[in-house]
CSV table of N, CA and C in Angstrom, one decimal:
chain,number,residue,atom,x,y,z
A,1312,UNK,N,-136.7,2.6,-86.7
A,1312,UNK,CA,-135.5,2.1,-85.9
A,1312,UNK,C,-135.0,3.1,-85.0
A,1313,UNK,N,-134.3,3.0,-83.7
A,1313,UNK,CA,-133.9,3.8,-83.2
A,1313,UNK,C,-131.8,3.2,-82.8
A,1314,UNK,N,-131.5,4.0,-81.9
A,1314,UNK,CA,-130.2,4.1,-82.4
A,1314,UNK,C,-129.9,2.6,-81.3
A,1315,UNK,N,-130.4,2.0,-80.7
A,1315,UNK,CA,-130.7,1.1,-79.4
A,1315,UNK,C,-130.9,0.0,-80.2
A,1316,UNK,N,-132.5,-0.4,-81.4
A,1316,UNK,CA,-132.3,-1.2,-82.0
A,1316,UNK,C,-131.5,-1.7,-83.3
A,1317,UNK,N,-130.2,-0.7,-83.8
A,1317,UNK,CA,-129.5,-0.5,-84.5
A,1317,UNK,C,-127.9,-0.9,-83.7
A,1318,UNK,N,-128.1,-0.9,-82.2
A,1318,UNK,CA,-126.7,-1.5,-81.5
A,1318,UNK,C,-127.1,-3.1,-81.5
A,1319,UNK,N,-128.5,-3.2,-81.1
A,1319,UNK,CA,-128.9,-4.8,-80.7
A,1319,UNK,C,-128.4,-5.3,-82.1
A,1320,UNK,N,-128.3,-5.1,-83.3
A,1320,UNK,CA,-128.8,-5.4,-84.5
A,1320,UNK,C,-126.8,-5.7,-85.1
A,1321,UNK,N,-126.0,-4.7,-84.6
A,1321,UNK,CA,-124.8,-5.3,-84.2
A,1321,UNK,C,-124.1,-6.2,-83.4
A,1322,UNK,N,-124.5,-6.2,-82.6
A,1322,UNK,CA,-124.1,-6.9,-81.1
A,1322,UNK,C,-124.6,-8.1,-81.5
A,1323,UNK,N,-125.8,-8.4,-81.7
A,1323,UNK,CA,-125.9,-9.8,-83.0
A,1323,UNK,C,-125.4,-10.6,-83.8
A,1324,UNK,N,-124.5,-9.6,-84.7
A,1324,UNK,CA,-123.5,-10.2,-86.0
A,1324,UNK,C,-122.4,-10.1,-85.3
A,1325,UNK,N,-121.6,-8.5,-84.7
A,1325,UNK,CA,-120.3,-9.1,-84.5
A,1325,UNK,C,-120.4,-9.9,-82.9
A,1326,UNK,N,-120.9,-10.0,-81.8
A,1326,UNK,CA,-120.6,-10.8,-81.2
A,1326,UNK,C,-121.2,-12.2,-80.8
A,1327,UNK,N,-121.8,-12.8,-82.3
A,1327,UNK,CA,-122.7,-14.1,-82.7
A,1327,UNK,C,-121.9,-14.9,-81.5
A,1328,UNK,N,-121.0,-15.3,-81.1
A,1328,UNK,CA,-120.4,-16.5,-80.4
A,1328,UNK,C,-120.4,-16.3,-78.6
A,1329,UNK,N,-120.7,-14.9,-78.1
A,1329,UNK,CA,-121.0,-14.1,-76.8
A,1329,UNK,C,-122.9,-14.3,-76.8
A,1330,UNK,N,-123.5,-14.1,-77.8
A,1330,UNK,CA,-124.8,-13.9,-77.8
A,1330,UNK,C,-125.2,-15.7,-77.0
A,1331,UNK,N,-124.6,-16.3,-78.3
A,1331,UNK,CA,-125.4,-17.8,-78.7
A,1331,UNK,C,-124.9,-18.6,-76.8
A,1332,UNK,N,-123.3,-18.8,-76.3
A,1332,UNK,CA,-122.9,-18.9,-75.5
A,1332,UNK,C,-124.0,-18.5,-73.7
A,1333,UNK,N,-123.9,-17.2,-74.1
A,1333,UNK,CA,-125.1,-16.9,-73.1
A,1333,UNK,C,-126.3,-16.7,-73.3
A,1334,UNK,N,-126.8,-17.3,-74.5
A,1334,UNK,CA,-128.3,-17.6,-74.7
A,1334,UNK,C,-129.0,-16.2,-74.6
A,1335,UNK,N,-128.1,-14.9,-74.9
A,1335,UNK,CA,-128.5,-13.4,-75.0
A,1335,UNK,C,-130.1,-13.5,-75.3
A,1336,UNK,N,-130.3,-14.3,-77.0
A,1336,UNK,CA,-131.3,-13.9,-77.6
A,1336,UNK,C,-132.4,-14.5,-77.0
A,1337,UNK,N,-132.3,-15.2,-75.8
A,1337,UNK,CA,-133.5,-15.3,-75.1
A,1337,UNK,C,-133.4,-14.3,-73.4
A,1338,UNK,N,-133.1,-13.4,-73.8
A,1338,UNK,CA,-132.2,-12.5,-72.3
A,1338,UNK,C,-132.4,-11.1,-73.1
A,1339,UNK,N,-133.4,-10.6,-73.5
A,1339,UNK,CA,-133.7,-9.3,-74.2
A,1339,UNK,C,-133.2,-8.2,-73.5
A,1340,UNK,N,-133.8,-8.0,-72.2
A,1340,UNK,CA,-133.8,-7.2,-70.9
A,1340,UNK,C,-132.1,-6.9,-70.9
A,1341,UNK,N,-130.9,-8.1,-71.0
A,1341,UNK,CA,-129.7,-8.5,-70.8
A,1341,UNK,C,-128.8,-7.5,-72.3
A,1342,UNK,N,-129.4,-7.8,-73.8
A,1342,UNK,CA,-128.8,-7.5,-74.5
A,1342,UNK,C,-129.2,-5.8,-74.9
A,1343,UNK,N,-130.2,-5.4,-74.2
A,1343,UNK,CA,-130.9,-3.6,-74.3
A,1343,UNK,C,-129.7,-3.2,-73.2
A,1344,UNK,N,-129.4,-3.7,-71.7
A,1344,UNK,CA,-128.3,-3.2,-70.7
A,1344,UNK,C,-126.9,-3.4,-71.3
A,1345,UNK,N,-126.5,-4.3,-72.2
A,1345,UNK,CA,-125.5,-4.2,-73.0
A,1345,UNK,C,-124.8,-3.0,-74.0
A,1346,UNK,N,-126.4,-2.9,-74.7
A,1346,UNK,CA,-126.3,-2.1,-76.1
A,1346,UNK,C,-126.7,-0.3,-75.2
A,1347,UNK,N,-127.5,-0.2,-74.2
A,1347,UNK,CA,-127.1,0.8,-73.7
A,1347,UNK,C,-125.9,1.6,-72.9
A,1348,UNK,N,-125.5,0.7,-72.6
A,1348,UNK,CA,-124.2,1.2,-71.9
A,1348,UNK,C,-122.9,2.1,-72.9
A,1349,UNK,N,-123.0,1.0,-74.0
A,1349,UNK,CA,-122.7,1.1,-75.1
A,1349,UNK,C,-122.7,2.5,-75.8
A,1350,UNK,N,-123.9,2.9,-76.0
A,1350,UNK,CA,-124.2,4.4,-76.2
A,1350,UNK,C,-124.4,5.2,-75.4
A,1351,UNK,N,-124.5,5.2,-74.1
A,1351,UNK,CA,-124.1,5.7,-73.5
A,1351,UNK,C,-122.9,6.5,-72.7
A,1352,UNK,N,-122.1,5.6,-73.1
A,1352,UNK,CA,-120.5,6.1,-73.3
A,1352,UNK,C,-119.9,6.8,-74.0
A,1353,UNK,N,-120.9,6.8,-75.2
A,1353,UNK,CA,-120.5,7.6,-76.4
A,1353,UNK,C,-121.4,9.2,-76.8
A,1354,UNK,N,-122.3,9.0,-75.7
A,1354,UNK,CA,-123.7,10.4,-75.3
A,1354,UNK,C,-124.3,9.9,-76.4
A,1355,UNK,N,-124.6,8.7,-76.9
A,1355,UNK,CA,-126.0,8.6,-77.9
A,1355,UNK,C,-127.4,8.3,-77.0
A,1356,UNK,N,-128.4,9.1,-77.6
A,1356,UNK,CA,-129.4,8.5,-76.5
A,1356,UNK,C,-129.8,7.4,-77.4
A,1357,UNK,N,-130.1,6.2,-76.7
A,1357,UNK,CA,-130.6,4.9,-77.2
A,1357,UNK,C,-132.2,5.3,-77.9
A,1358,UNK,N,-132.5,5.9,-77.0
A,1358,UNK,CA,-134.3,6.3,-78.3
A,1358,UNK,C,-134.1,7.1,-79.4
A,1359,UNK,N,-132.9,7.6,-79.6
A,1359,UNK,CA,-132.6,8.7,-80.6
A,1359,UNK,C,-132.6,7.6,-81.9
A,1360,UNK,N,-132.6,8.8,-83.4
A,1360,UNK,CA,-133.4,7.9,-84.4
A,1360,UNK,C,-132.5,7.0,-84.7
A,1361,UNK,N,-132.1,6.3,-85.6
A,1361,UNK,CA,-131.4,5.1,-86.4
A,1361,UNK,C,-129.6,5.9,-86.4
A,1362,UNK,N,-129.0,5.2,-86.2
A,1362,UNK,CA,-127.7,5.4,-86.5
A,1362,UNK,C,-127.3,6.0,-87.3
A,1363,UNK,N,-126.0,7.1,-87.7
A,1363,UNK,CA,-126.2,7.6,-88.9
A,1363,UNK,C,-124.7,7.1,-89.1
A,1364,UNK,N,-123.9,6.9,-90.9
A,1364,UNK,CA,-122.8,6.2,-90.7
A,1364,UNK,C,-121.6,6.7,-90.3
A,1365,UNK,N,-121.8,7.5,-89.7
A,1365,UNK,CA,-120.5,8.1,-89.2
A,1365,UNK,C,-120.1,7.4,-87.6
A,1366,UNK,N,-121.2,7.3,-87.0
A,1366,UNK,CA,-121.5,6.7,-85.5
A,1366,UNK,C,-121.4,5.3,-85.7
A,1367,UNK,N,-121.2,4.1,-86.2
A,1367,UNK,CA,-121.2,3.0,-86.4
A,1367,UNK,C,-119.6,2.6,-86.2
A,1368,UNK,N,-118.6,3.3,-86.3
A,1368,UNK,CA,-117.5,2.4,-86.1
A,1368,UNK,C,-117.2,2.9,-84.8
A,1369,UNK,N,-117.5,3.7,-83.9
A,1369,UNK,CA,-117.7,4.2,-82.7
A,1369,UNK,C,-118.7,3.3,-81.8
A,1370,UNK,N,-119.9,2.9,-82.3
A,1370,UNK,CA,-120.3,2.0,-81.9
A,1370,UNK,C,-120.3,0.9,-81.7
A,1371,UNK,N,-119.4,0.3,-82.4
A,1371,UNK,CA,-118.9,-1.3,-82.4
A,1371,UNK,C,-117.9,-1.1,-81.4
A,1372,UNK,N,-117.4,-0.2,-81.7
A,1372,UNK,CA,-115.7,0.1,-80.6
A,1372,UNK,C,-116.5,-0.1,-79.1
A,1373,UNK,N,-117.1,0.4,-79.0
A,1373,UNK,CA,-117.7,0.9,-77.7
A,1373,UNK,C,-118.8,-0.1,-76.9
A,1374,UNK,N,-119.2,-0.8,-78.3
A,1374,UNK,CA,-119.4,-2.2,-77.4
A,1374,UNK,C,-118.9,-3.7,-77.4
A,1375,UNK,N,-117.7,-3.4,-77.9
A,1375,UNK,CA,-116.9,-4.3,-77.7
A,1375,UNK,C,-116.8,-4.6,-76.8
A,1376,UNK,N,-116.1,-3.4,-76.1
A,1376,UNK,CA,-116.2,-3.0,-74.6
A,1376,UNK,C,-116.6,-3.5,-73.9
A,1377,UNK,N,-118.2,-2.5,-74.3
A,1377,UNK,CA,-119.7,-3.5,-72.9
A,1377,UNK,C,-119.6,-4.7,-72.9
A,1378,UNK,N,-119.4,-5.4,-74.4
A,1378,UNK,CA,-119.9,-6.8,-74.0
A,1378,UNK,C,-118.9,-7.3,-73.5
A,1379,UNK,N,-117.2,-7.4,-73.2
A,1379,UNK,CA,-116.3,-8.1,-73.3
A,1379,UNK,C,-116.5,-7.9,-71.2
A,1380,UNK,N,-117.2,-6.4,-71.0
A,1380,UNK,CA,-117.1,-5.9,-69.5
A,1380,UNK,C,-118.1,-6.8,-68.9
A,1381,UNK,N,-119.8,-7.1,-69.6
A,1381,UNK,CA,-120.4,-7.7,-69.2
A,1381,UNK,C,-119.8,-9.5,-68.9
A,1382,UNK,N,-119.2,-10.1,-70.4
A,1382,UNK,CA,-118.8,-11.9,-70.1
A,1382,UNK,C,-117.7,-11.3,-68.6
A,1383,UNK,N,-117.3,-10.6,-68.5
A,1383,UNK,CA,-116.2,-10.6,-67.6
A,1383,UNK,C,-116.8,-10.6,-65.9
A,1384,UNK,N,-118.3,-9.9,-65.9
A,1384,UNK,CA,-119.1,-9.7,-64.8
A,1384,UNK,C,-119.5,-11.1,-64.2
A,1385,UNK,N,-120.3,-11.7,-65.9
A,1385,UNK,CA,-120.9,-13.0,-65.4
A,1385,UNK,C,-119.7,-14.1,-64.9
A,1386,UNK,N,-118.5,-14.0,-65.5
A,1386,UNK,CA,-117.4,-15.1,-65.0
A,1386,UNK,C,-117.0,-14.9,-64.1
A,1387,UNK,N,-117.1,-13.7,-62.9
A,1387,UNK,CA,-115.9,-13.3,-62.3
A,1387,UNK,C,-116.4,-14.1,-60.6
A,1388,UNK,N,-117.3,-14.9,-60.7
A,1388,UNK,CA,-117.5,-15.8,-59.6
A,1388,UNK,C,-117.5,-17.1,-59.9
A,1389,UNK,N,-116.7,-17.5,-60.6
A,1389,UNK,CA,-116.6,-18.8,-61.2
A,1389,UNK,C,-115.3,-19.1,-60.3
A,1390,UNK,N,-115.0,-20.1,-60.0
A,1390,UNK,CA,-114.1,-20.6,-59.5
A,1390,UNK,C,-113.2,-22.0,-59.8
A,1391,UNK,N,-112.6,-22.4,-59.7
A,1391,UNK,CA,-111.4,-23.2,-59.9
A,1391,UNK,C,-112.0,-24.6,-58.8
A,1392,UNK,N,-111.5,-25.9,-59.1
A,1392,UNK,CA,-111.8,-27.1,-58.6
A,1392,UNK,C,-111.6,-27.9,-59.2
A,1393,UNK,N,-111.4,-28.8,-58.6
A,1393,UNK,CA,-111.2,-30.4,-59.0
A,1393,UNK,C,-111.9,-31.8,-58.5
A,1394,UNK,N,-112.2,-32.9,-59.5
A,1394,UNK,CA,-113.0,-33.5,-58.8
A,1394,UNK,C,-113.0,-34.9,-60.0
A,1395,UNK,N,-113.3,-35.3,-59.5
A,1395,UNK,CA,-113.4,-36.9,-60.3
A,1395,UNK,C,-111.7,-37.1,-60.8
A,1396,UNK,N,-110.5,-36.8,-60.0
A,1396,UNK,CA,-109.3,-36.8,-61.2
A,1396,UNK,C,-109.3,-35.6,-62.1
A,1397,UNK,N,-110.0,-34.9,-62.3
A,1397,UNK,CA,-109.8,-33.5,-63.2
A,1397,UNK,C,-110.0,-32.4,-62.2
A,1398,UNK,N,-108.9,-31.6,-62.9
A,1398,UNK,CA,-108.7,-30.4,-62.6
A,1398,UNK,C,-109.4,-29.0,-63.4
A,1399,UNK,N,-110.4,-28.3,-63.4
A,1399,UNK,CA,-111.0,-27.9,-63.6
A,1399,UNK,C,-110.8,-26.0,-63.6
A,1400,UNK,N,-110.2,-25.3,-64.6
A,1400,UNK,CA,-109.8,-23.7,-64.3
A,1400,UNK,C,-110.7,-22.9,-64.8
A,1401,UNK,N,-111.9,-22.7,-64.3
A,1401,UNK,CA,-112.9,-21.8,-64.8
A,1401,UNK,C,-112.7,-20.6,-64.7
A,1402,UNK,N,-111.7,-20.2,-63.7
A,1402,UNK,CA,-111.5,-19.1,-63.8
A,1402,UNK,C,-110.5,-18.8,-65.3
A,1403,UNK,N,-110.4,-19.2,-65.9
A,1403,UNK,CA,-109.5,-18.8,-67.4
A,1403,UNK,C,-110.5,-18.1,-67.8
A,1404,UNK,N,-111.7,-18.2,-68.0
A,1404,UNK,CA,-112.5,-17.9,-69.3
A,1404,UNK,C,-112.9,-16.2,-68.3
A,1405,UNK,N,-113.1,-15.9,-67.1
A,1405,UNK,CA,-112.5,-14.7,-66.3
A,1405,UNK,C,-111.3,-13.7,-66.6
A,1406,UNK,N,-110.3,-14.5,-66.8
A,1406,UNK,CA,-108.9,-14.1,-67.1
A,1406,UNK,C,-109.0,-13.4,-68.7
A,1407,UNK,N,-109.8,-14.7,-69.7
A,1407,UNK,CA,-109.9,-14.4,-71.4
A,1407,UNK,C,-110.3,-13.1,-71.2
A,1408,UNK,N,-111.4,-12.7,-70.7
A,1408,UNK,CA,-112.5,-12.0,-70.8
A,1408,UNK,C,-112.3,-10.3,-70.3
A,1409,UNK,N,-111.3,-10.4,-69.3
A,1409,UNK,CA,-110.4,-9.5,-68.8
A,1409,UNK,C,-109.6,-9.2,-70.0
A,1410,UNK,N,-108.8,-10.0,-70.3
A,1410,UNK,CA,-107.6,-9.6,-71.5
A,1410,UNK,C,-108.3,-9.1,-73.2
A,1411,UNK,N,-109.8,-9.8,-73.2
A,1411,UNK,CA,-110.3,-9.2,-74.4
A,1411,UNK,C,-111.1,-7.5,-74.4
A,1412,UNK,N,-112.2,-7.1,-72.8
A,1412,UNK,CA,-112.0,-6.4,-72.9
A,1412,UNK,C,-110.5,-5.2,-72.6
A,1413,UNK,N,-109.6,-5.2,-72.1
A,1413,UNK,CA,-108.6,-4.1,-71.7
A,1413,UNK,C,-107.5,-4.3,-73.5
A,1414,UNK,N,-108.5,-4.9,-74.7
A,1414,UNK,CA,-107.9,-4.8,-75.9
A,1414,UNK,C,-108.9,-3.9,-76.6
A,1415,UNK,N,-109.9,-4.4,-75.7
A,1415,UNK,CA,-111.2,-3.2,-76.6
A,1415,UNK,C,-111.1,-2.0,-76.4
A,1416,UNK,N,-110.5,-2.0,-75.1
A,1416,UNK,CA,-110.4,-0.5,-74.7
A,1416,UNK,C,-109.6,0.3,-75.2
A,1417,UNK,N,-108.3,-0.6,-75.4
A,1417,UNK,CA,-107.4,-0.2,-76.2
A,1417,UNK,C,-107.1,0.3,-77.5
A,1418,UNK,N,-108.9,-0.5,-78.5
A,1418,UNK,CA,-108.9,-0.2,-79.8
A,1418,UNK,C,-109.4,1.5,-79.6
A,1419,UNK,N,-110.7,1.3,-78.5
A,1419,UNK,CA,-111.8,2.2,-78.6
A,1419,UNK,C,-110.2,3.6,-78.5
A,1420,UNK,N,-109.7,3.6,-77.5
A,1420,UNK,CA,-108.8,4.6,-76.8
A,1420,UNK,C,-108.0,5.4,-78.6
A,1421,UNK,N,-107.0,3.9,-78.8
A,1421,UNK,CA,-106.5,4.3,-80.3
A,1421,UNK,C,-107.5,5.1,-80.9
A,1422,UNK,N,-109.0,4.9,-81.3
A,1422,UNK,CA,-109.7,5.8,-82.4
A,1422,UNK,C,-109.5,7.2,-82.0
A,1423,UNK,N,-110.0,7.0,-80.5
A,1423,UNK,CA,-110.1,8.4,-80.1
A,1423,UNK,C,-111.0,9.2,-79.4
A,1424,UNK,N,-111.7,7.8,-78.9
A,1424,UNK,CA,-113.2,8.1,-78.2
A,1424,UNK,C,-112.5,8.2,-76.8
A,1425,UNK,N,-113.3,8.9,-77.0
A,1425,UNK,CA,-112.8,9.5,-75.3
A,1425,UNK,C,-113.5,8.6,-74.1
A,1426,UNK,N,-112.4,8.5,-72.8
A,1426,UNK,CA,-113.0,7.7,-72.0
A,1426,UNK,C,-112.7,6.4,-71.9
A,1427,UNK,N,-111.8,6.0,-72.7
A,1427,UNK,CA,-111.5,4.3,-72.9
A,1427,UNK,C,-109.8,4.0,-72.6
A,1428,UNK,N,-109.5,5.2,-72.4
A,1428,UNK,CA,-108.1,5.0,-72.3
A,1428,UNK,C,-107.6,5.2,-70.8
A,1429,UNK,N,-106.5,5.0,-70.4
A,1429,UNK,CA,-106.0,5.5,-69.3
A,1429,UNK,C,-105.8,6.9,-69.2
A,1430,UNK,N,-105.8,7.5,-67.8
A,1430,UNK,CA,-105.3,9.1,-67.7
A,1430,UNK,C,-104.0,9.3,-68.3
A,1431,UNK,N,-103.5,10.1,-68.8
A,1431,UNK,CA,-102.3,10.3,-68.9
A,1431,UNK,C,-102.0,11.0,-67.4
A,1432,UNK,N,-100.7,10.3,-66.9
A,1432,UNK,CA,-100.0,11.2,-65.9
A,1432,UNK,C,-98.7,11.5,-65.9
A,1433,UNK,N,-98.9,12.9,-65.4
A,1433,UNK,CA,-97.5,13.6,-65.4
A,1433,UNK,C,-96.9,13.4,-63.9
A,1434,UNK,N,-95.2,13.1,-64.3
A,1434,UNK,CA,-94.3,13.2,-62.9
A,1434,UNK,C,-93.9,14.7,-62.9
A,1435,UNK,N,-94.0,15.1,-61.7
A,1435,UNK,CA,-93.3,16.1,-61.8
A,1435,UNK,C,-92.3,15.9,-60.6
A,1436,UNK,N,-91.3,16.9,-60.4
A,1436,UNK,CA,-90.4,16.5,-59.2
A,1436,UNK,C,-91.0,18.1,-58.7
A,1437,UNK,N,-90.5,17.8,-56.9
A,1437,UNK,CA,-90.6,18.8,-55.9
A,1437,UNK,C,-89.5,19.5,-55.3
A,1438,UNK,N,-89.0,20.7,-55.6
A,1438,UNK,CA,-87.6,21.1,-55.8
A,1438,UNK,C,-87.7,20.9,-53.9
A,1439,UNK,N,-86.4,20.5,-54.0
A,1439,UNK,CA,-86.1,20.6,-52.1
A,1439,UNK,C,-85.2,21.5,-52.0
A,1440,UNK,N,-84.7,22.4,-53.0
A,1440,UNK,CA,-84.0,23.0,-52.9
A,1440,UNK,C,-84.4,24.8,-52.5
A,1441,UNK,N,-84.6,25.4,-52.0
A,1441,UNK,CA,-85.6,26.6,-51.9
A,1441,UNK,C,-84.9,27.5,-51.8
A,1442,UNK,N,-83.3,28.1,-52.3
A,1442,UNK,CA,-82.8,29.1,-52.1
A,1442,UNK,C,-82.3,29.9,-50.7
A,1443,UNK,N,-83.0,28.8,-49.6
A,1443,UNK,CA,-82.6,29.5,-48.0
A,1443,UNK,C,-83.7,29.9,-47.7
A,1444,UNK,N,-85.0,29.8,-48.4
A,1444,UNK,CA,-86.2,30.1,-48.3
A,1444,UNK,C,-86.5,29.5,-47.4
C-alpha cells in the first residue's frame, strides 16, 4: 500500500455521499487528483509507503479540504433559472460547498497544520509625528 492508496481508501468511507453523488468510483484519474492534493499539502509524497498513525488525522483534515475545494470547482458554473413555473437555485449547492470547505479549513487551521488558516495580520500605525524631523 502506499500513502495515495491509503488517502483513496479514506476519501471512500468518510466522503461516501461526495464519491457516490459524482460517480468518483467510476472517475479514478478524478479521486488520485483529490487524494493528492491532499498530501501534498501536508509534504507527504503520495508513492511514499502506507500511512503511519500518526498522519491519518492530518489526512482526513486535509482532505476534507480537497474534496469540499474540488465539489466547489465542479458547481461553480452552475447557474440559477427558471422554467416550466419553477424556479430553480443551483447555485446553492456552490454556496454549500463554499461554506463546507472554509469549515474544513478551519478544522485543518485549529489542529495546526500549517497552511489552512488565514495570515495573521498586524496593524501597525505610522507616527506623523517626527519631532521637527
Amino acid at each position: 500500500m502506499t500513502a495515495l492508496e491509503d488517502t483513496l481508501d479514506i476519501l471512500a468511507v468518510r466522503h461516501e455521499a461526495v464519491v457516490a453523488a459524482y460517480e468518483l468510483a467510476t472517475r479514478p484519474e478524478q479521486q488520485e487528483a483529490i487524494g493528492r492534493e491532499a498530501l501534498e499539502r501536508l509534504g507527504i509524497n503520495p508513492a511514499a509507503a502506507t500511512l503511519d498513525g500518526a498522519q491519518v488525522p492530518s489526512v482526513r483534515l486535509a482532505l476534507d479540504v480537497s474534496v469540499w475545494a474540488w465539489v466547489e470547482m465542479q458547481a461553480a458554473l452552475l447557474f440559477d433559472f427558471s422554467a416550466d413555473g419553477g424556479s430553480y437555485k443551483r447555485s446553492q449547492l456552490a454556496e454549500s460547498a463554499a461554506r463546507m470547505r472554509r469549515l474544513a479549513e478551519e478544522r485543518a487551521a485549529a489542529a495546526g497544520l500549517v497552511g489552512f488558516g488565514w495570515p495573521a495580520i498586524e496593524v501597525g500605525c505610522v507616527r506623523l509625528d517626527c519631532g521637527g524631523f
